[in-house]
Every structure is written in structure tokens, then in C-alpha cells.
Short mmCIF file of C-alpha atoms in Angstrom, two decimals:
data_model
loop_
_atom_site.label_atom_id
_atom_site.label_comp_id
_atom_site.label_asym_id
_atom_site.label_seq_id
_atom_site.Cartn_x
_atom_site.Cartn_y
_atom_site.Cartn_z
CA UNK L 26 6.16 -80.27 -178.11
CA UNK L 27 3.32 -77.81 -177.64
CA UNK L 28 5.15 -74.65 -178.71
CA UNK L 29 8.02 -76.02 -180.77
CA UNK L 30 6.01 -78.03 -183.32
CA UNK L 31 6.63 -76.64 -186.81
CA UNK L 32 8.44 -73.60 -185.41
CA UNK L 33 11.56 -72.65 -187.33
CA UNK L 34 12.77 -69.20 -186.20
CA UNK L 35 12.61 -68.37 -182.50
CA UNK L 36 13.31 -64.87 -181.17
CA UNK L 37 14.40 -64.27 -177.55
CA UNK L 38 13.73 -60.95 -175.83
CA UNK L 39 16.57 -60.44 -173.28
CA UNK L 40 18.60 -63.29 -174.73
CA UNK L 41 21.72 -62.40 -172.71
CA UNK L 42 20.35 -63.56 -169.37
CA UNK L 43 21.74 -66.73 -167.83
CA UNK L 44 18.47 -68.67 -168.13
CA UNK L 45 17.41 -67.32 -171.52
CA UNK L 46 20.80 -67.95 -173.12
CA UNK L 47 20.82 -71.55 -171.88
CA UNK L 48 17.48 -72.27 -173.56
CA UNK L 49 18.66 -70.52 -176.74
CA UNK L 50 21.83 -72.64 -176.86
CA UNK L 51 19.88 -75.88 -176.44
CA UNK L 52 17.35 -74.92 -179.13
CA UNK L 53 20.20 -74.01 -181.48
CA UNK L 54 21.59 -77.51 -180.99
CA UNK L 55 18.12 -78.92 -181.67
CA UNK L 56 18.23 -77.27 -185.09
CA UNK L 57 16.12 -74.15 -184.65
CA UNK L 58 17.06 -70.77 -186.10
CA UNK L 59 17.68 -68.45 -183.15
CA UNK L 60 17.89 -64.69 -182.85
CA UNK L 61 17.38 -62.32 -179.96
CA UNK L 62 17.96 -58.96 -178.37
CA UNK L 63 19.49 -57.47 -175.24
CA UNK L 64 20.75 -54.10 -174.09
CA UNK L 65 24.48 -54.88 -174.14
CA UNK L 66 26.90 -57.68 -175.07
CA UNK L 67 28.32 -60.16 -172.58
CA UNK L 68 30.13 -63.50 -172.65
CA UNK L 69 26.82 -65.33 -173.11
CA UNK L 70 25.76 -63.31 -176.16
CA UNK L 71 29.24 -63.79 -177.61
CA UNK L 72 28.92 -67.56 -177.24
CA UNK L 73 25.47 -67.48 -178.84
CA UNK L 74 26.74 -65.45 -181.79
CA UNK L 75 29.65 -67.87 -182.25
CA UNK L 76 27.11 -70.72 -182.27
CA UNK L 77 25.09 -69.10 -185.04
CA UNK L 78 22.47 -66.94 -183.31
CA UNK L 79 21.65 -63.46 -184.57
CA UNK L 80 22.04 -60.93 -181.74
CA UNK L 81 20.74 -57.34 -181.59
CA UNK L 82 21.80 -54.88 -178.89
CA UNK L 83 18.64 -52.82 -178.72
CA UNK L 84 14.93 -53.49 -178.35
CA UNK L 85 13.26 -52.55 -181.65
CA UNK L 86 10.29 -53.87 -183.60
CA UNK L 87 12.53 -54.25 -186.65
CA UNK L 88 14.58 -56.94 -184.87
CA UNK L 89 11.76 -59.42 -185.53
CA UNK L 90 12.44 -60.59 -189.07
CA UNK L 91 9.55 -61.75 -191.29
CA UNK L 92 10.19 -65.46 -190.67
CA UNK L 93 10.06 -65.27 -186.84
CA UNK L 94 7.24 -67.57 -185.69
CA UNK L 95 7.79 -67.82 -181.91
CA UNK L 96 8.93 -65.28 -179.31
CA UNK L 97 10.31 -66.25 -175.89
CA UNK L 98 10.55 -63.46 -173.32
CA UNK L 99 12.29 -63.03 -169.98
CA UNK L 100 10.35 -62.31 -166.78
CA UNK L 101 11.96 -58.84 -166.75
CA UNK L 102 10.17 -57.90 -170.01
CA UNK L 103 6.81 -56.10 -169.90
CA UNK L 104 4.08 -55.71 -172.49
CA UNK L 105 5.33 -52.26 -173.49
CA UNK L 106 8.51 -53.73 -174.96
CA UNK L 107 8.57 -52.85 -178.70
CA UNK L 108 9.36 -56.44 -179.71
CA UNK L 109 6.47 -57.77 -177.63
CA UNK L 110 4.17 -55.21 -179.24
CA UNK L 111 5.41 -56.17 -182.71
CA UNK L 112 4.94 -59.89 -182.02
CA UNK L 113 1.36 -59.35 -180.86
CA UNK L 114 0.52 -57.07 -183.80
CA UNK L 115 1.70 -59.81 -186.17
CA UNK L 116 -0.03 -62.61 -184.30
CA UNK L 117 3.24 -64.32 -183.35
CA UNK L 118 2.95 -66.66 -180.37
CA UNK L 119 4.76 -65.39 -177.25
CA UNK L 120 5.75 -67.60 -174.31
CA UNK L 121 7.69 -66.95 -171.11
CA UNK L 122 11.09 -68.38 -170.31
CA UNK L 123 9.55 -70.52 -167.58
CA UNK L 124 6.93 -71.96 -169.92
CA UNK L 125 9.53 -72.91 -172.53
CA UNK L 126 11.76 -74.48 -169.88
CA UNK L 127 8.79 -76.54 -168.69
CA UNK L 128 8.27 -77.81 -172.23
CA UNK L 129 11.90 -78.87 -172.52
CA UNK L 130 11.73 -80.61 -169.13
CA UNK L 131 8.58 -82.46 -170.23
CA UNK L 132 10.39 -83.92 -173.26
CA UNK L 133 12.79 -85.93 -171.07
CA UNK L 134 13.16 -87.27 -167.55
CA UNK L 135 13.63 -83.94 -165.85
CA UNK L 136 15.98 -83.52 -162.90
CA UNK L 137 15.17 -80.13 -161.37
CA UNK L 138 17.13 -78.53 -158.54
CA UNK L 139 15.11 -76.18 -156.37
CA UNK L 140 15.95 -74.18 -153.26
CA UNK L 141 16.93 -70.70 -152.18
CA UNK L 142 20.67 -71.49 -152.14
CA UNK L 143 22.94 -73.94 -153.94
CA UNK L 144 20.93 -74.55 -157.11
CA UNK L 145 23.66 -73.73 -159.60
CA UNK L 146 26.44 -75.71 -157.96
CA UNK L 147 24.19 -78.70 -157.29
CA UNK L 148 22.76 -78.82 -160.81
CA UNK L 149 26.27 -78.40 -162.23
CA UNK L 150 27.49 -81.32 -160.13
CA UNK L 151 24.59 -83.51 -161.26
CA UNK L 152 25.06 -82.66 -164.94
CA UNK L 153 28.80 -83.37 -164.71
CA UNK L 154 28.15 -86.64 -162.90
CA UNK L 155 25.69 -87.79 -165.57
CA UNK L 156 27.99 -86.80 -168.44
CA UNK L 157 30.93 -88.64 -166.85
CA UNK L 158 28.70 -91.72 -166.39
CA UNK L 159 27.96 -91.75 -170.13
CA UNK L 160 24.30 -90.73 -169.79
CA UNK L 161 24.70 -87.78 -172.21
CA UNK L 162 22.32 -85.36 -170.45
CA UNK L 163 20.94 -82.06 -171.62
CA UNK L 164 21.60 -79.35 -169.02
CA UNK L 165 20.43 -75.78 -168.51
CA UNK L 166 22.31 -74.27 -165.56
CA UNK L 167 22.12 -70.87 -163.85
CA UNK L 168 25.87 -70.34 -164.19
CA UNK L 169 28.74 -71.27 -166.50
CA UNK L 170 29.93 -74.73 -165.45
CA UNK L 171 33.69 -75.12 -165.83
CA UNK L 172 33.34 -78.74 -166.97
CA UNK L 173 31.15 -77.75 -169.93
CA UNK L 174 32.63 -74.31 -170.50
CA UNK L 175 29.04 -73.11 -170.74
CA UNK L 176 25.74 -72.71 -168.92
CA UNK L 177 24.11 -75.30 -171.18
CA UNK L 178 24.81 -78.54 -173.00
CA UNK L 179 22.70 -80.58 -175.39
CA UNK L 180 22.68 -84.35 -175.05
CA UNK L 181 20.91 -87.25 -176.71
CA UNK L 182 20.29 -89.08 -173.44
CA UNK L 183 17.08 -89.48 -171.46
CA UNK L 184 17.79 -86.87 -168.78
CA UNK L 185 17.58 -83.09 -168.59
CA UNK L 186 19.14 -81.27 -165.63
CA UNK L 187 18.00 -77.77 -164.78
CA UNK L 188 17.33 -75.29 -162.00
CA UNK L 189 13.79 -74.61 -160.81
CA UNK L 190 13.63 -70.84 -160.28
CA UNK L 191 11.48 -69.83 -157.34
CA UNK L 192 12.13 -66.09 -157.69
CA UNK L 193 9.15 -65.40 -159.96
CA UNK L 194 7.06 -68.51 -159.33
CA UNK L 195 8.05 -70.12 -162.63
CA UNK L 196 9.23 -73.26 -160.79
CA UNK L 197 5.55 -74.17 -160.42
CA UNK L 198 5.37 -74.73 -164.18
CA UNK L 199 7.84 -77.63 -163.98
CA UNK L 200 6.84 -81.26 -163.56
CA UNK L 201 10.18 -83.01 -163.08
CA UNK L 202 10.74 -86.72 -162.61
CA UNK L 203 13.40 -86.12 -159.98
CA UNK L 204 13.31 -83.01 -157.82
CA UNK L 205 16.22 -81.98 -155.61
CA UNK L 206 15.27 -79.59 -152.82
CA UNK L 207 18.30 -77.99 -151.15
CA UNK L 208 16.72 -75.59 -148.62
CA UNK L 209 14.07 -72.97 -147.99
CA UNK L 210 14.98 -69.48 -146.84
CA UNK L 211 13.47 -66.01 -146.87
CA UNK L 212 14.31 -64.57 -150.26
CA UNK L 213 12.38 -62.99 -153.12
CA UNK L 214 9.88 -61.77 -150.55
CA UNK L 215 8.76 -59.11 -153.03
CA UNK L 216 7.12 -62.06 -154.82
CA UNK L 217 6.18 -64.34 -151.92
CA UNK L 218 5.11 -61.50 -149.55
CA UNK L 219 5.24 -63.65 -146.38
CA UNK L 220 6.75 -66.85 -144.97
CA UNK L 221 3.55 -68.87 -145.13
CA UNK L 222 3.12 -68.16 -148.84
CA UNK L 223 6.77 -69.07 -149.41
CA UNK L 224 6.27 -72.49 -147.79
CA UNK L 225 2.94 -73.06 -149.59
CA UNK L 226 4.53 -72.43 -152.98
CA UNK L 227 7.31 -74.91 -152.24
CA UNK L 228 4.71 -77.46 -151.11
CA UNK L 229 2.90 -76.96 -154.40
CA UNK L 230 6.17 -77.46 -156.28
CA UNK L 231 6.86 -80.71 -154.42
CA UNK L 232 3.41 -82.01 -155.35
CA UNK L 233 4.23 -81.57 -159.06
CA UNK L 234 6.80 -84.38 -159.17
CA UNK L 235 5.80 -86.97 -161.77
CA UNK L 236 4.42 -90.35 -160.72
CA UNK L 237 7.25 -92.83 -160.29
CA UNK L 238 9.76 -90.07 -159.62
CA UNK L 239 11.63 -89.05 -156.48
CA UNK L 240 11.93 -86.14 -154.08
CA UNK L 241 15.53 -85.70 -152.96
CA UNK L 242 15.75 -83.31 -150.01
CA UNK L 243 18.10 -82.09 -147.31
CA UNK L 244 16.95 -83.35 -143.92
CA UNK L 245 19.21 -80.72 -142.30
CA UNK L 246 16.48 -78.18 -143.11
CA UNK L 247 13.48 -78.88 -140.83
CA UNK L 248 11.10 -77.12 -143.21
CA UNK L 249 11.98 -79.57 -145.97
CA UNK L 250 11.31 -82.51 -143.67
CA UNK L 251 7.78 -81.16 -143.21
CA UNK L 252 7.32 -80.62 -146.95
CA UNK L 253 7.98 -84.24 -147.91
CA UNK L 254 4.39 -85.14 -146.98
CA UNK L 255 3.18 -83.17 -150.01
CA UNK L 256 5.06 -85.48 -152.35
CA UNK L 257 3.51 -88.66 -153.71
CA UNK L 258 6.93 -89.66 -155.00
CA UNK L 259 9.59 -91.81 -153.42
CA UNK L 260 11.60 -89.71 -150.94
CA UNK L 261 15.34 -89.87 -150.31
CA UNK L 262 17.08 -87.57 -147.82
CA UNK L 263 20.64 -86.35 -147.51
CA UNK L 264 22.60 -84.39 -144.96
CA UNK L 265 24.88 -84.51 -141.95
CA UNK L 266 22.39 -85.85 -139.40
CA UNK L 267 21.99 -89.48 -138.44
CA UNK L 268 18.56 -89.71 -140.05
CA UNK L 269 19.88 -88.90 -143.54
CA UNK L 270 19.65 -91.65 -146.13
CA UNK L 271 22.83 -90.33 -147.80
CA UNK L 272 25.17 -88.91 -145.18
CA UNK L 273 28.60 -87.28 -144.97
CA UNK L 274 30.92 -87.89 -142.03
CA UNK L 275 34.53 -87.02 -141.19
CA UNK L 276 34.68 -83.93 -143.41
CA UNK L 277 38.13 -82.47 -144.02
CA UNK L 278 39.39 -79.56 -146.10
CA UNK L 279 42.71 -79.26 -147.90
CA UNK L 280 43.29 -76.30 -150.17
CA UNK L 281 40.28 -75.92 -152.41
CA UNK L 282 39.24 -79.55 -151.94
CA UNK L 283 36.81 -81.07 -149.44
CA UNK L 284 36.77 -84.78 -148.57
CA UNK L 285 34.21 -86.84 -146.67
CA UNK L 286 33.14 -90.38 -145.89
CA UNK L 287 29.89 -91.07 -147.74
CA UNK L 288 27.25 -93.47 -146.43
CA UNK L 289 24.09 -94.75 -148.08
CA UNK L 290 21.64 -96.34 -145.63
CA UNK L 291 24.56 -96.82 -143.22
CA UNK L 292 26.60 -98.65 -145.87
CA UNK L 293 30.00 -97.06 -146.52
CA UNK L 294 30.25 -95.92 -150.16
CA UNK L 295 33.81 -94.63 -149.92
CA UNK L 296 35.91 -91.57 -149.23
CA UNK L 297 34.71 -88.92 -151.68
CA UNK L 298 36.47 -85.72 -152.73
CA UNK L 299 35.07 -82.59 -154.33
CA UNK L 300 37.15 -79.80 -155.82
CA UNK L 301 35.16 -76.91 -154.35
CA UNK L 302 35.49 -75.59 -150.78
CA UNK L 303 33.03 -75.35 -147.91
CA UNK L 304 30.63 -77.51 -145.96
CA UNK L 305 27.73 -76.11 -148.00
CA UNK L 306 29.30 -77.67 -151.09
CA UNK L 307 29.61 -81.03 -149.33
CA UNK L 308 25.84 -80.81 -148.82
CA UNK L 309 25.39 -80.02 -152.52
CA UNK L 310 27.53 -83.03 -153.39
CA UNK L 311 25.34 -85.29 -151.24
CA UNK L 312 22.34 -84.22 -153.32
CA UNK L 313 24.23 -85.27 -156.45
CA UNK L 314 25.09 -88.60 -154.80
CA UNK L 315 21.36 -89.18 -154.21
CA UNK L 316 20.65 -88.62 -157.90
CA UNK L 317 23.40 -91.06 -158.83
CA UNK L 318 21.96 -93.66 -156.47
CA UNK L 319 18.44 -93.24 -157.90
CA UNK L 320 19.81 -93.67 -161.43
CA UNK L 321 21.55 -96.89 -160.44
CA UNK L 322 25.12 -95.63 -160.70
CA UNK L 323 27.81 -97.38 -158.70
CA UNK L 324 29.85 -95.74 -155.95
CA UNK L 325 32.96 -95.60 -158.16
CA UNK L 326 31.05 -93.83 -160.96
CA UNK L 327 29.58 -91.29 -158.53
CA UNK L 328 32.95 -90.68 -156.89
CA UNK L 329 34.63 -90.13 -160.26
CA UNK L 330 31.86 -87.87 -161.52
CA UNK L 331 32.02 -85.60 -158.48
CA UNK L 332 35.79 -85.33 -158.81
CA UNK L 333 35.35 -84.10 -162.39
CA UNK L 334 33.31 -81.11 -161.25
CA UNK L 335 35.56 -78.08 -160.76
CA UNK L 336 32.99 -75.42 -159.99
CA UNK L 337 31.13 -72.71 -161.85
CA UNK L 338 31.94 -69.13 -162.67
CA UNK L 339 31.19 -66.64 -159.88
CA UNK L 340 30.96 -69.38 -157.23
CA UNK L 341 34.15 -69.06 -155.18
CA UNK L 342 35.94 -68.35 -158.45
CA UNK L 343 39.62 -67.72 -157.74
CA UNK L 344 41.09 -65.14 -160.09
CA UNK L 345 44.59 -65.81 -158.79
CA UNK L 346 47.15 -64.81 -156.20
CA UNK L 347 48.85 -61.50 -157.00
CA UNK L 348 51.71 -60.15 -154.87
CA UNK L 349 50.56 -62.46 -152.09
CA UNK L 350 46.92 -61.32 -152.32
CA UNK L 351 44.30 -63.89 -153.36
CA UNK L 352 41.32 -62.49 -155.29
CA UNK L 353 38.07 -64.48 -155.15
CA UNK L 354 34.69 -63.73 -156.69
CA UNK L 355 31.41 -65.19 -155.43
CA UNK L 356 27.77 -64.74 -156.42
CA UNK L 357 26.62 -64.78 -152.78
CA UNK L 358 23.95 -62.12 -152.32
CA UNK L 359 21.85 -63.50 -149.46
CA UNK L 360 22.99 -63.40 -145.80
CA UNK L 361 23.08 -67.21 -145.55
CA UNK L 362 25.20 -67.48 -148.70
CA UNK L 363 27.57 -64.73 -147.58
CA UNK L 364 28.12 -66.37 -144.18
CA UNK L 365 28.79 -69.76 -145.83
CA UNK L 366 31.25 -68.25 -148.32
CA UNK L 367 33.18 -66.36 -145.64
CA UNK L 368 33.30 -69.55 -143.54
CA UNK L 369 34.77 -71.41 -146.52
CA UNK L 370 37.35 -68.65 -146.94
CA UNK L 371 38.48 -69.12 -143.34
CA UNK L 372 39.59 -72.69 -144.13
CA UNK L 373 42.46 -71.21 -146.16
CA UNK L 374 43.76 -69.41 -143.06
CA UNK L 375 44.44 -66.05 -144.74
CA UNK L 376 45.96 -63.29 -142.63
CA UNK L 377 42.88 -61.19 -143.37
CA UNK L 378 39.61 -61.75 -145.18
CA UNK L 379 38.64 -58.55 -146.97
CA UNK L 380 34.99 -58.68 -147.98
CA UNK L 381 33.53 -56.50 -150.72
CA UNK L 382 29.74 -56.55 -150.97
CA UNK L 383 27.33 -54.96 -153.40
CA UNK L 384 23.73 -55.42 -152.19
CA UNK L 385 21.47 -56.86 -154.90
CA UNK L 386 17.93 -55.46 -155.26
CA UNK L 387 16.27 -52.85 -153.07
CA UNK L 388 13.55 -55.29 -152.01
CA UNK L 389 16.01 -57.92 -150.77
CA UNK L 390 17.99 -55.28 -148.87
CA UNK L 391 14.75 -54.05 -147.28
CA UNK L 392 13.42 -57.46 -146.21
CA UNK L 393 16.75 -58.88 -145.01
CA UNK L 394 18.51 -55.78 -143.64
CA UNK L 395 18.78 -57.14 -140.09
CA UNK L 396 20.22 -60.46 -141.30
CA UNK L 397 22.69 -58.65 -143.56
CA UNK L 398 23.88 -56.66 -140.54
CA UNK L 399 25.25 -59.78 -138.86
CA UNK L 400 26.40 -61.98 -141.76
CA UNK L 401 29.83 -60.38 -142.32
CA UNK L 402 31.38 -61.25 -138.95
CA UNK L 403 33.97 -63.61 -140.45
CA UNK L 404 35.47 -60.78 -142.53
CA UNK L 405 38.32 -58.82 -140.96
CA UNK L 406 37.68 -55.81 -143.18
CA UNK L 407 34.46 -55.05 -145.05
CA UNK L 408 33.72 -52.72 -147.94
CA UNK L 409 30.07 -51.96 -148.71
CA UNK L 410 28.89 -50.09 -151.78
CA UNK L 411 25.71 -48.97 -153.53
CA UNK L 412 22.79 -51.30 -154.24
CA UNK L 413 22.61 -52.98 -157.65
CA UNK L 414 18.99 -52.39 -158.64
CA UNK L 415 18.47 -55.30 -161.09
CA UNK L 416 15.88 -53.07 -162.80
CA UNK L 417 13.95 -52.44 -159.58
CA UNK L 418 12.74 -48.99 -158.64
CA UNK L 419 14.54 -47.40 -155.70
CA UNK L 420 12.90 -47.63 -152.27
CA UNK L 421 13.12 -44.53 -150.09
CA UNK L 422 15.46 -45.04 -147.15
CA UNK L 423 17.03 -48.23 -148.56
CA UNK L 424 20.62 -47.58 -149.67
CA UNK L 425 24.04 -49.13 -149.40
CA UNK L 426 25.01 -46.45 -146.89
CA UNK L 427 22.02 -47.28 -144.68
CA UNK L 428 23.05 -50.96 -144.74
CA UNK L 429 26.60 -49.90 -143.82
CA UNK L 430 25.21 -48.05 -140.79
CA UNK L 431 23.38 -51.22 -139.71
CA UNK L 432 26.53 -53.34 -140.08
CA UNK L 433 28.51 -50.86 -137.97
CA UNK L 434 25.76 -50.73 -135.36
CA UNK L 435 25.75 -54.53 -135.19
CA UNK L 436 29.42 -54.37 -134.19
CA UNK L 437 31.68 -54.84 -137.23
CA UNK L 438 34.85 -52.98 -136.26
CA UNK L 439 36.38 -52.48 -139.70
CA UNK L 440 33.59 -51.70 -142.15
CA UNK L 441 33.72 -48.85 -144.67
CA UNK L 442 31.36 -47.51 -147.31
CA UNK L 443 32.94 -46.71 -150.68
CA UNK L 444 31.54 -45.89 -154.11
CA UNK L 445 32.03 -48.78 -156.53
CA UNK L 446 34.41 -46.98 -158.89
CA UNK L 447 36.83 -46.29 -155.99
CA UNK L 448 36.92 -49.79 -154.46
CA UNK L 449 39.81 -51.29 -156.43
CA UNK L 450 42.14 -48.36 -155.74
CA UNK L 451 41.21 -48.45 -152.05
CA UNK L 452 42.08 -52.15 -151.81
CA UNK L 453 45.37 -51.57 -153.61
CA UNK L 454 46.27 -49.08 -150.86
CA UNK L 455 45.36 -51.28 -147.87
CA UNK L 456 46.30 -54.76 -149.15
CA UNK L 457 48.95 -56.87 -147.45
CA UNK L 458 50.56 -60.17 -148.45
CA UNK L 459 48.44 -63.02 -147.12
CA UNK L 460 45.13 -61.22 -147.63
CA UNK L 461 42.17 -62.89 -149.33
CA UNK L 462 39.81 -60.44 -151.04
CA UNK L 463 36.32 -61.87 -151.61
CA UNK L 464 34.09 -59.88 -153.95
CA UNK L 465 30.46 -60.75 -153.14
CA UNK L 466 27.22 -60.06 -154.99
CA UNK L 467 24.99 -60.96 -157.93
CA UNK L 468 25.26 -57.63 -159.74
CA UNK L 469 28.15 -56.09 -161.68
CA UNK L 470 30.48 -56.14 -158.67
CA UNK L 471 32.39 -58.94 -160.43
CA UNK L 472 34.02 -56.15 -162.44
CA UNK L 473 35.93 -55.22 -159.27
CA UNK L 474 37.45 -58.71 -159.03
CA UNK L 475 38.63 -58.42 -162.63
CA UNK L 476 39.98 -54.91 -162.02
CA UNK L 477 41.87 -56.06 -158.93
CA UNK L 478 43.41 -58.95 -160.85
CA UNK L 479 44.78 -56.42 -163.35
CA UNK L 480 45.91 -53.75 -160.88
CA UNK L 481 47.54 -55.89 -158.19
CA UNK L 482 49.69 -57.75 -160.71
#
């Protein structure tokens, strides 16, 4: 433990983030004194406070008490932050979130899930599967897993399950024993700059798998098939094609459940069921099956573990059906994710799918504007609103209204642009029994789903 040896009081700058709070919770369970700061409270800071962490809702030098001997900071924090300045003036060691995660992964047999889409659901499935199999894993997940009631759990077993975050390059710090690679897509291009750099970084990540470990990858993504050559580890593929080592066939959907016949090297493992909708989630489940197979679990254990997974918050999270209107919230913020979520919604055969989308980040909206224009076709009615900046500076000519114009130009017949604070009232006026409202985005648009659940009742 390079950074944790002899450390007693650890301070987190931006402790309320999904990744930072997960590390803080695990270190609390390991016996460290934890405190931290953020700009406002949320459910994650509440959970941390209940668990014994000291939380401050401001960034001030005075938040670092005299006994603080390690500071962990989020990638969104710069050197001008008053707590960073205070730590450096006092000679306190500072490390990034990614560096600390890498240290935790190194302590155990790390199972890291990487890819541009599906990381949170896949890692949640794997962690649930391992817990149900009695392997007592530690898990740090990029969303609150219903099974754990948290985005983190601390276990005494040999395995640690986590997400490998490509958005800022911190995934290159990890050296997992098992690496699950779900897909590669154009995202976070403000960091990667171009497609070739994107692929090179993923190739570098694949080469970091520990000796004796395994690369688990989707063979439905041709770019991943090419990347496997960079791995010195044992490779195992999954997907819907005939070449997949772990394959799903005969997929059916009923309500929120998806069922499929699962095969391993052409041997029938059984009819599996997952309690989350959509073909993309069947693919995520196949990745979890691969992990189970590599760990020597039997088909019955894998089947039972998958059935115990009931999703994560903000991933097709159903708030309820109110006056015949179903309200769903989803974190989808990339065109591929939006299209997959709307396709999953269609399985429920609603009279209308009403999509509500808040673009996330100016850079993403800039790089993917043309793909956004065509990803909403499975919505009958679409509401677009302003861009959630995620602390980015505005880019001239990149706005929610400009994206709305592109969507209309692409041919969506029933798209409107509405300011965020007027969306709920607008939906209350146009709603009809049988509608499904899907609130999409990674920003604070989830507040609209909660507001609708209150108002439609």
C-alpha cells in the first residue's frame, strides 16, 4: 500500500462524486478516518456522513484539520483549489482519484470493466454475481447498485470489482487481473482528440492486464476483436455472433425481464433471465457470465447471481406509473446509449414514447452533434433543453437550441425545445394514458423525473 501505509486521516476534495464517494466508503470500512468537501449535499454525501465521514459544503483551507495526512482529489479539481493549496503548503501528500483506485485494485485480484457504454451495469452485475456466489468482493461502481443499496461495498474476499474510467485517461493507471471490455465508441473526444488516439489508449489499457489474467471482450464490436492482439492474457469473447465463446440465443422480453439461452463453447448452460430490459443488457450479462466462468462458478450459480441483480439507479430506473403514465429515468447521454434505451422502451409497447433529453457537456454535443440528430427516431415526441455544462466552459454556437434545430432538420416530426424549469408542466399538459416518459441525460435532468412523479400523481 504505497499511499495508505501509516495514513490515518484522509481528506477528499469533491467527495460527493460517484467515484470519489465509492473510494471514501471503502476506506471508511478499512478503518481510516475520512473527511471531505463538496459544493452541495447529495444522497452520496448523506450516506458518507451516516457512515462516519466528516463532510464540508465549501472549499476552504480550514477544512483540512491538523491530523489530515493524505488528500485525494477529483479530476475536476485544479491546483488553485484552496484545499489543494493548503495541502501543498503543509507538505501533505496529494493523489488523484485514479491513482488511489489503482492502489486499491493492486491489493486484490482486480476485475475492471472498461468501455464507452455499459460499465456501470456490467460491473454491478459482476459484483452481485460474486456476492451471491459467496466470494465477498469489494466493489466500487459508477452508480448506486440496487442489490447493495450503494455505489460501493467492502468485502474480505480476493476480488475487487470496479469501472475503468476512460474519460480522463485514468484507466491507464489500472493493472487488473481480469479486464472486461464492452465496446469502443467516440466519446470524451475533448481528451482523446481523434479516433486513432482513442484506439491507441484502449490498446495500451489492454496491455496492462496482469500476467495470468484474462481479457473478456465483446466480439460484436470489430474494434475490440482487433485489440485482443495487444493482450498477453488469456482471451474470452462474448456476444451474439457465432464466433463468441459465450453466446446468447433466442432472446425474449417480458415486462422488465429479458431471457436468453446461454452457451459456453457451444455447450448449453441454461435459460438465463435478467431483471433489466434491452438487448444491450443481455450483452452486459454475457460479460458477467464470462467472469463467472473464469472464476470457476457453475451455471446454476451464475444464473442465480444474474437473477439477483435488479439494476442501478438512473439506468432505466422506473419511478412508477401515475394516471396511466410511466415515468422512467436513464443516464444515457451518448447517441448509442440513447438509441439503445429508446429501443428497450419500445418492448413495453407504450402508446407513445416521450423523450426528454438534456445534452451533457458542450464538447460532447460539439463532437457528436450529427449522431445526436438521428438517435431519437424511436421517440414519438421529443423535448430538448439546455446543455448541462459539467463545469465546462461554453462553446460559441453549441447550445441545446442548435441541437434541436439539427434534430428537426434530420426529420423528427414532434420535437420541441423547452427550458428545463418548464418541462414538467409541459408534459403534464400533453400526457395521455399509456405514455412512457423517458428522462435522458447525465446531468441534473433527473430532477424532472422526480418532479413528474410528484405532479402526475
